[in-house]
Short mmCIF file of C-alpha atoms in Angstrom, two decimals:
data_model
loop_
_atom_site.label_atom_id
_atom_site.label_comp_id
_atom_site.label_asym_id
_atom_site.label_seq_id
_atom_site.Cartn_x
_atom_site.Cartn_y
_atom_site.Cartn_z
CA UNK B 268 0.00 0.00 0.00
CA UNK B 269 1.43 3.41 -0.92
CA UNK B 270 2.09 5.91 1.86
CA UNK B 271 -0.55 8.58 2.50
CA UNK B 272 1.99 11.29 1.59
CA UNK B 273 2.47 9.75 -1.86
CA UNK B 274 -1.27 9.48 -2.49
CA UNK B 275 -1.70 13.15 -1.51
CA UNK B 276 1.12 14.27 -3.82
CA UNK B 277 -0.34 12.30 -6.73
CA UNK B 278 -3.81 13.78 -6.05
CA UNK B 279 -2.28 17.29 -6.01
CA UNK B 280 -0.58 16.60 -9.37
CA UNK B 281 -3.94 15.47 -10.79
CA UNK B 282 -5.70 18.63 -9.53
CA UNK B 283 -2.98 20.74 -11.15
CA UNK B 284 -3.73 19.08 -14.49
CA UNK B 285 -0.43 17.23 -14.74
CA UNK B 286 -0.11 14.10 -16.84
CA UNK B 287 -0.74 10.57 -15.58
CA UNK B 288 2.99 9.80 -15.90
CA UNK B 289 3.79 12.77 -13.61
CA UNK B 290 1.27 11.47 -11.06
CA UNK B 291 2.84 8.00 -11.35
CA UNK B 292 6.28 9.56 -10.77
CA UNK B 293 5.32 10.08 -7.11
CA UNK B 294 4.89 6.32 -6.69
CA UNK B 295 8.17 5.61 -8.47
CA UNK B 296 9.94 8.11 -6.19
CA UNK B 297 8.46 6.31 -3.15
CA UNK B 298 9.67 2.95 -4.47
CA UNK B 299 13.21 4.27 -5.01
CA UNK B 300 13.17 5.60 -1.42
CA UNK B 301 12.08 2.17 -0.13
CA UNK B 302 14.96 0.49 -1.95
CA UNK B 303 17.50 3.05 -0.71
CA UNK B 304 16.18 2.73 2.85
CA UNK B 305 16.69 -1.03 2.69
CA UNK B 306 13.04 -2.08 2.94
CA UNK B 307 13.72 -4.32 -0.07
CA UNK B 308 15.98 -4.51 -3.10
CA UNK B 309 15.44 -4.74 -6.84
CA UNK B 310 17.18 -6.58 -9.63
CA UNK B 311 17.31 -3.54 -11.90
CA UNK B 312 16.32 0.11 -12.09
CA UNK B 313 13.61 -0.89 -14.56
CA UNK B 314 12.11 -3.21 -11.94
CA UNK B 315 11.89 -0.37 -9.40
CA UNK B 316 10.12 1.78 -12.01
CA UNK B 317 7.76 -1.11 -12.91
CA UNK B 318 6.81 -1.65 -9.25
CA UNK B 319 6.10 2.09 -8.89
CA UNK B 320 3.94 2.15 -12.04
CA UNK B 321 2.01 -0.89 -10.84
CA UNK B 322 1.34 0.77 -7.47
CA UNK B 323 0.22 3.96 -9.24
CA UNK B 324 -2.27 2.09 -11.43
CA UNK B 325 -3.62 0.19 -8.42
CA UNK B 326 -4.00 3.50 -6.56
CA UNK B 327 -6.21 4.83 -9.36
CA UNK B 328 -3.82 6.71 -11.68
CA UNK B 329 -5.24 6.25 -15.19
CA UNK B 330 -1.99 5.28 -16.86
CA UNK B 331 -2.33 2.94 -19.85
CA UNK B 332 0.46 0.67 -21.05
CA UNK B 333 2.81 2.15 -23.69
CA UNK B 334 1.66 1.63 -27.30
CA UNK B 335 4.70 -0.48 -28.19
CA UNK B 336 4.72 -2.56 -24.98
CA UNK B 337 4.84 -6.34 -25.02
CA UNK B 338 1.65 -8.36 -24.58
CA UNK B 339 2.71 -9.28 -21.03
CA UNK B 340 3.23 -5.62 -20.04
CA UNK B 341 -0.13 -4.65 -21.55
CA UNK B 342 -1.84 -7.49 -19.68
CA UNK B 343 -0.23 -6.46 -16.37
CA UNK B 344 -1.21 -2.79 -16.87
CA UNK B 345 -4.80 -3.83 -17.62
CA UNK B 346 -4.84 -6.06 -14.52
CA UNK B 347 -3.51 -3.22 -12.33
CA UNK B 348 -6.04 -0.71 -13.68
CA UNK B 349 -8.85 -3.20 -13.01
CA UNK B 350 -7.52 -3.87 -9.48
CA UNK B 351 -7.83 -0.14 -8.71
CA UNK B 352 -11.60 -0.36 -8.64
CA UNK B 353 -12.31 -3.82 -7.27
CA UNK B 354 -11.16 -3.27 -3.67
CA UNK B 355 -9.67 -6.76 -3.51
CA UNK B 356 -6.50 -7.23 -1.48
CA UNK B 357 -3.67 -9.40 -2.78
CA UNK B 358 -3.40 -12.79 -1.07
CA UNK B 359 -1.21 -12.74 2.03
CA UNK B 360 0.96 -15.68 0.93
CA UNK B 361 1.60 -14.10 -2.48
CA UNK B 362 2.49 -10.73 -0.91
CA UNK B 363 4.89 -12.47 1.48
CA UNK B 364 6.55 -14.39 -1.34
CA UNK B 365 7.03 -11.20 -3.38
CA UNK B 366 8.47 -9.34 -0.38
CA UNK B 367 10.79 -12.29 0.41
CA UNK B 368 12.10 -12.38 -3.16
CA UNK B 369 12.75 -8.62 -3.21
CA UNK B 370 14.56 -8.80 0.16
CA UNK B 371 17.24 -10.95 -1.50
CA UNK B 372 18.01 -8.30 -4.14
CA UNK B 373 20.31 -5.33 -3.58
CA UNK B 374 19.91 -1.54 -3.52
CA UNK B 375 22.51 -0.64 -6.16
CA UNK B 376 19.95 -0.25 -8.98
CA UNK B 377 18.40 2.66 -7.01
CA UNK B 378 21.67 4.61 -6.76
CA UNK B 379 21.79 8.09 -8.32
CA UNK B 380 24.24 6.83 -10.96
CA UNK B 381 21.97 3.91 -11.93
CA UNK B 382 18.92 6.21 -12.14
CA UNK B 383 20.88 8.66 -14.28
CA UNK B 384 21.94 5.87 -16.66
CA UNK B 385 18.35 4.61 -16.89
CA UNK B 386 16.97 8.11 -17.57
CA UNK B 387 19.54 8.77 -20.29
CA UNK B 388 18.83 5.42 -21.94
CA UNK B 389 15.06 6.03 -21.83
CA UNK B 390 15.44 9.57 -23.20
CA UNK B 391 17.67 8.38 -26.05
CA UNK B 392 14.81 6.10 -27.20
CA UNK B 393 12.62 9.18 -27.77
CA UNK B 394 12.93 11.65 -30.63
CA UNK B 395 14.25 15.18 -30.09
CA UNK B 396 10.82 16.56 -31.08
CA UNK B 397 9.15 14.32 -28.50
CA UNK B 398 11.52 15.44 -25.73
CA UNK B 399 11.09 19.08 -26.73
CA UNK B 400 7.28 18.81 -26.66
CA UNK B 401 7.43 17.24 -23.19
CA UNK B 402 9.67 20.07 -21.95
CA UNK B 403 7.29 22.69 -23.37
CA UNK B 404 4.31 21.04 -21.66
CA UNK B 405 6.25 20.85 -18.37
CA UNK B 406 6.99 24.58 -18.58
CA UNK B 407 3.28 25.32 -19.24
CA UNK B 408 1.99 23.31 -16.28
CA UNK B 409 4.69 24.59 -13.91
CA UNK B 410 3.16 28.07 -13.49
CA UNK B 411 5.00 31.38 -13.09
CA UNK B 412 6.22 30.71 -9.53
CA UNK B 413 7.42 27.23 -10.51
CA UNK B 414 9.32 28.57 -13.53
CA UNK B 415 10.95 31.24 -11.38
CA UNK B 416 11.98 28.69 -8.74
CA UNK B 417 13.39 26.37 -11.45
CA UNK B 418 15.41 29.22 -12.97
CA UNK B 419 16.84 30.16 -9.56
CA UNK B 420 17.74 26.54 -8.85
CA UNK B 421 19.44 26.22 -12.25
CA UNK B 422 21.45 29.39 -11.57
CA UNK B 423 22.54 28.04 -8.17
CA UNK B 424 23.55 24.71 -9.75
CA UNK B 425 25.58 26.48 -12.46
CA UNK B 426 27.33 28.61 -9.83
CA UNK B 427 28.11 25.57 -7.65
CA UNK B 428 29.45 23.63 -10.66
CA UNK B 429 31.57 26.62 -11.69
CA UNK B 430 33.04 26.79 -8.17
CA UNK B 431 33.73 23.05 -8.14
CA UNK B 432 35.56 23.29 -11.51
CA UNK B 433 37.74 26.18 -10.29
CA UNK B 434 38.53 24.37 -7.02
CA UNK B 435 39.62 21.25 -8.94
CA UNK B 436 41.84 23.25 -11.30
#
C-alpha cells in the first residue's frame, strides 16, 4: 500500500492538471526511497520503475500501457487498472513471497548513478521533437512561480558547478 503522503502528492498533481505519468512519478519516487532505505531490493532500475507504475495504477492513476509494450506488459497494466476499482486485497501468501524475493536483491539499482543511466537510456529512445514537446508542456503546467523557482535553482547549480571546476583546477 502506498504511503498517504504519496497518495496526496499524486492527487495534487492530478488537480494541477499534470499528466498521468507525472502522477505515477510520485509512486516511483516512493519505491526508489524504499529500496535506498533497505526495505527491499530490486534486480534492476527498470524493476523499481515497474513496481512504482504498478502501485500507481492500483491506486487509481489512469496510466495505460505504452503503445509499443509487449503483450505481457499490456496485460499487467490492464490487470492493475482493473484492481484499482475492485477493492480486492492481494493474497497474504503471495504478498509475502514477493516481499521475500525482493529482500534478497540489492539496492545498487536505485543509486543516483543507476537512475541517471536509466533516464539517459530512456530519453535516447525518444525523438528530439518528442523530448522538446514534453519540456514545453512541463513549462506550461509549472506556473510562473514554478518557472521562477526552477530558474533560480538552475542558476545556483551552475554557480556551484563553476566553483567546483575552479577548485579542482
